[in-house]
mmCIF file of C-alpha atoms in Angstrom:
data_model
loop_
_atom_site.group_PDB
_atom_site.id
_atom_site.type_symbol
_atom_site.label_atom_id
_atom_site.label_comp_id
_atom_site.label_asym_id
_atom_site.label_seq_id
_atom_site.Cartn_x
_atom_site.Cartn_y
_atom_site.Cartn_z
ATOM 1 C CA MET A 1 62.452 87.904 114.214
ATOM 2 C CA ILE A 2 63.759 91.180 112.851
ATOM 3 C CA GLN A 3 61.984 92.403 109.729
ATOM 4 C CA ALA A 4 63.999 93.952 106.897
ATOM 5 C CA LYS A 5 61.666 96.938 106.580
ATOM 6 C CA TRP A 6 62.117 97.759 110.274
ATOM 7 C CA LEU A 7 65.891 97.307 110.006
ATOM 8 C CA PHE A 8 66.073 99.623 106.978
ATOM 9 C CA GLU A 9 63.748 102.243 108.501
ATOM 10 C CA HIS A 10 65.827 102.420 111.688
ATOM 11 C CA HIS A 11 69.298 102.111 110.174
ATOM 12 C CA LEU A 12 70.284 105.738 110.750
ATOM 13 C CA GLN A 13 69.055 105.549 114.352
ATOM 14 C CA HIS A 14 71.085 102.386 114.876
ATOM 15 C CA GLU A 15 74.186 104.148 113.550
ATOM 16 C CA ALA A 16 73.566 107.103 115.868
ATOM 17 C CA MET A 17 72.950 104.909 118.909
ATOM 18 C CA ALA A 18 76.041 102.773 118.249
ATOM 19 C CA SER A 19 78.098 105.957 118.016
ATOM 20 C CA PHE A 20 76.530 107.284 121.226
ATOM 21 C CA CYS A 21 77.236 104.038 123.100
ATOM 22 C CA LYS A 22 80.863 104.033 121.899
ATOM 23 C CA GLU A 23 81.356 107.627 123.040
ATOM 24 C CA ARG A 24 79.777 106.971 126.442
ATOM 25 C CA LEU A 25 81.870 103.843 126.921
ATOM 26 C CA ASN A 26 84.992 105.841 126.065
ATOM 27 C CA GLN A 27 84.009 108.322 128.784
ATOM 28 C CA PHE A 28 83.763 105.506 131.289
ATOM 29 C CA SER A 29 87.104 104.303 132.357
ATOM 30 C CA LEU A 30 86.428 100.895 133.811
ATOM 31 C CA GLN A 31 90.145 100.206 134.019
ATOM 32 C CA SER A 32 90.646 103.417 135.958
ATOM 33 C CA MET A 33 87.734 102.577 138.282
ATOM 34 C CA LYS A 34 89.150 99.078 138.746
ATOM 35 C CA ASP A 35 92.617 100.448 139.505
ATOM 36 C CA ASP A 36 91.170 102.972 141.965
ATOM 37 C CA ALA A 37 89.117 100.290 143.720
ATOM 38 C CA ILE A 38 92.098 97.947 144.008
ATOM 39 C CA SER A 39 94.361 100.747 145.233
ATOM 40 C CA SER A 40 91.881 101.884 147.864
ATOM 41 C CA MET A 41 91.389 98.286 149.001
ATOM 42 C CA LEU A 42 95.129 97.778 149.318
ATOM 43 C CA LEU A 43 95.632 101.056 151.154
ATOM 44 C CA SER A 44 92.737 100.494 153.550
ATOM 45 C CA LYS A 45 93.695 96.919 154.540
ATOM 46 C CA PRO A 46 97.015 96.260 156.213
ATOM 47 C CA PRO A 47 98.804 93.178 154.874
ATOM 48 C CA GLY A 48 97.712 89.979 156.574
ATOM 49 C CA SER A 49 94.400 91.427 157.773
ATOM 50 C CA ILE A 50 92.407 89.868 154.948
ATOM 51 C CA SER A 51 91.122 86.363 155.380
ATOM 52 C CA SER A 52 88.145 84.413 154.162
ATOM 53 C CA ARG A 53 86.632 83.709 157.603
ATOM 54 C CA GLY A 54 83.090 84.034 156.305
ATOM 55 C CA SER A 55 83.526 80.874 154.293
ATOM 56 C CA GLY A 56 84.885 78.903 157.227
ATOM 57 C CA MET A 57 88.306 78.750 155.602
ATOM 58 C CA HIS A 58 91.357 80.708 156.649
ATOM 59 C CA SER A 59 93.527 82.025 153.922
ATOM 60 C CA SER A 60 96.940 83.478 153.910
ATOM 61 C CA GLY A 61 96.269 85.087 150.523
ATOM 62 C CA SER A 62 97.839 88.428 149.949
ATOM 63 C CA PRO A 63 95.848 91.678 150.016
ATOM 64 C CA THR A 64 96.751 92.107 146.348
ATOM 65 C CA GLU A 65 95.199 88.751 145.502
ATOM 66 C CA TYR A 66 92.069 89.598 147.486
ATOM 67 C CA ALA A 67 91.806 93.021 145.817
ATOM 68 C CA ALA A 68 92.241 91.535 142.352
ATOM 69 C CA LEU A 69 89.451 89.025 142.985
ATOM 70 C CA HIS A 70 86.977 91.334 144.749
ATOM 71 C CA TRP A 71 87.468 94.747 143.136
ATOM 72 C CA GLN A 72 83.939 94.814 141.649
ATOM 73 C CA GLU A 73 82.435 94.828 145.135
ATOM 74 C CA HIS A 74 84.058 98.223 145.712
ATOM 75 C CA ILE A 75 82.826 100.004 142.601
ATOM 76 C CA ASP A 76 79.547 101.884 142.583
ATOM 77 C CA PRO A 77 76.904 99.363 141.404
ATOM 78 C CA GLU A 78 75.126 102.072 139.392
ATOM 79 C CA PHE A 79 78.358 102.676 137.486
ATOM 80 C CA LEU A 80 78.758 98.972 136.726
ATOM 81 C CA ASN A 81 75.097 98.626 135.719
ATOM 82 C CA GLU A 82 75.274 101.574 133.347
ATOM 83 C CA TYR A 83 78.569 100.341 131.922
ATOM 84 C CA GLN A 84 77.204 96.836 131.321
ATOM 85 C CA GLU A 85 73.971 98.218 129.844
ATOM 86 C CA LEU A 86 75.952 100.383 127.426
ATOM 87 C CA LYS A 87 78.021 97.370 126.368
ATOM 88 C CA ARG A 88 74.842 95.323 125.760
ATOM 89 C CA ASP A 89 73.252 98.180 123.811
ATOM 90 C CA LEU A 90 76.375 98.661 121.724
ATOM 91 C CA ALA A 91 76.467 94.950 120.894
ATOM 92 C CA LYS A 92 72.793 95.078 119.863
ATOM 93 C CA TYR A 93 73.272 98.109 117.592
ATOM 94 C CA GLN A 94 76.444 96.669 116.098
ATOM 95 C CA TYR A 95 74.503 93.490 115.330
ATOM 96 C CA TYR A 96 71.808 95.516 113.536
ATOM 97 C CA LEU A 97 74.457 97.416 111.564
ATOM 98 C CA GLN A 98 76.248 94.212 110.594
ATOM 99 C CA LEU A 99 72.955 92.671 109.520
ATOM 100 C CA PHE A 100 72.213 95.744 107.398
ATOM 101 C CA ARG A 101 75.650 95.519 105.730
ATOM 102 C CA THR A 102 75.179 91.796 105.144
ATOM 103 C CA ILE A 103 71.833 92.397 103.457
ATOM 104 C CA ILE A 104 73.150 95.218 101.281
ATOM 105 C CA THR A 105 76.066 93.002 100.249
ATOM 106 C CA GLY A 106 73.657 90.181 99.412
ATOM 107 C CA LEU A 107 71.537 92.366 97.126
ATOM 108 C CA ALA A 108 72.216 93.133 93.490
ATOM 109 C CA PRO A 109 73.723 96.631 93.035
ATOM 110 C CA LYS A 110 70.472 97.959 91.564
ATOM 111 C CA GLU A 111 68.506 96.560 94.538
ATOM 112 C CA ALA A 112 70.948 97.984 97.083
ATOM 113 C CA TRP A 113 70.775 101.344 95.333
ATOM 114 C CA LEU A 114 66.987 101.408 95.655
ATOM 115 C CA ILE A 115 67.053 100.464 99.354
ATOM 116 C CA LYS A 116 69.655 103.123 100.151
ATOM 117 C CA LYS A 117 67.741 105.805 98.260
ATOM 118 C CA ILE A 118 64.426 104.991 99.954
ATOM 119 C CA TYR A 119 65.524 104.228 103.501
ATOM 120 C CA ILE A 120 68.793 106.106 103.950
ATOM 121 C CA GLU A 121 68.281 109.175 101.806
ATOM 122 C CA GLY A 122 64.506 109.228 102.278
ATOM 123 C CA LEU A 123 63.606 109.668 98.621
ATOM 124 C CA SER A 124 60.067 109.069 97.444
ATOM 125 C CA LEU A 125 59.303 106.808 94.495
ATOM 126 C CA SER A 126 58.696 109.921 92.353
ATOM 127 C CA GLN A 127 62.095 111.306 93.326
ATOM 128 C CA ILE A 128 63.739 107.976 92.516
ATOM 129 C CA MET A 129 62.224 108.097 89.027
ATOM 130 C CA THR A 130 63.734 111.541 88.421
ATOM 131 C CA GLU A 131 67.048 111.048 90.275
ATOM 132 C CA ALA A 132 70.037 111.673 87.993
ATOM 133 C CA GLY A 133 71.503 108.338 86.907
ATOM 134 C CA SER A 134 68.640 106.381 88.444
ATOM 135 C CA PRO A 135 68.442 102.791 87.217
ATOM 136 C CA TYR A 136 64.677 103.179 87.720
ATOM 137 C CA GLU A 137 64.345 106.284 85.567
ATOM 138 C CA TYR A 138 61.987 104.652 83.048
ATOM 139 C CA TYR A 139 59.936 102.656 85.557
ATOM 140 C CA CYS A 140 56.500 103.641 86.814
ATOM 141 C CA LYS A 141 55.789 104.064 90.548
ATOM 142 C CA SER A 142 53.876 100.799 90.855
ATOM 143 C CA THR A 143 56.747 98.848 89.298
ATOM 144 C CA ILE A 144 59.243 100.444 91.672
ATOM 145 C CA HIS A 145 56.897 99.776 94.595
ATOM 146 C CA ASN A 146 56.586 96.115 93.572
ATOM 147 C CA ARG A 147 60.353 95.897 93.152
ATOM 148 C CA LYS A 148 60.805 97.314 96.660
ATOM 149 C CA LYS A 149 58.441 94.650 98.040
ATOM 150 C CA GLU A 150 60.426 91.911 96.277
ATOM 151 C CA ILE A 151 63.673 93.287 97.701
ATOM 152 C CA LEU A 152 62.184 93.350 101.211
ATOM 153 C CA LYS A 153 61.216 89.681 100.845
ATOM 154 C CA LYS A 154 64.728 88.856 99.696
ATOM 155 C CA ALA A 155 66.174 90.828 102.624
ATOM 156 C CA ASP A 156 63.868 88.997 105.066
ATOM 157 C CA LEU A 157 65.198 85.727 103.675
ATOM 158 C CA ILE A 158 68.780 86.894 104.247
ATOM 159 C CA ILE A 159 67.866 87.836 107.841
ATOM 160 C CA SER A 160 66.296 84.429 108.314
ATOM 161 C CA MET A 161 69.424 82.703 107.015
ATOM 162 C CA CYS A 162 71.634 84.824 109.307
ATOM 163 C CA SER A 163 69.412 84.039 112.313
ATOM 164 C CA THR A 164 69.449 80.327 111.554
ATOM 165 C CA LYS A 165 73.235 80.362 111.126
ATOM 166 C CA GLY A 166 73.648 82.199 114.436
ATOM 167 C CA GLU A 167 71.427 79.672 116.244
ATOM 168 C CA LYS A 168 73.406 76.718 114.872
ATOM 169 C CA GLU A 169 76.713 78.236 115.998
ATOM 170 C CA THR A 170 75.643 78.758 119.606
#
């Protein structure tokens, strides 16, 4: 199971990787590759020359029908593999980002503030104590540290509830 501390520590990386995957997927034009494959199949096969003899059945299906059903066989497998891997990676990073947002939403504003300052902005406990407008301005380091541990436990519980809900839905 995903741990809240890990999720928080890697949040910025998850944002960067989701953005990277989106950009790479935008560079891939699967529709264009599909259209090119179908067009080349249609241009290379005269009408009526396509049949399904390998299956023992003869078909009078049109070349367009054949091309529409078998276009993936004519696209570079490395292209398809990379495309599918990027889609899986993007889904994974989007899941992590959604989980992060869900946790932050489930925390009290003061708790969310502390998590963002520590894990997103990278502030130390000493810096949090001296941060302008800090709700932890009059707390000692050990109290803030203990508060952070309590928040992590609460966040782990939220993750657990989200995981359980996801399992029940599938």
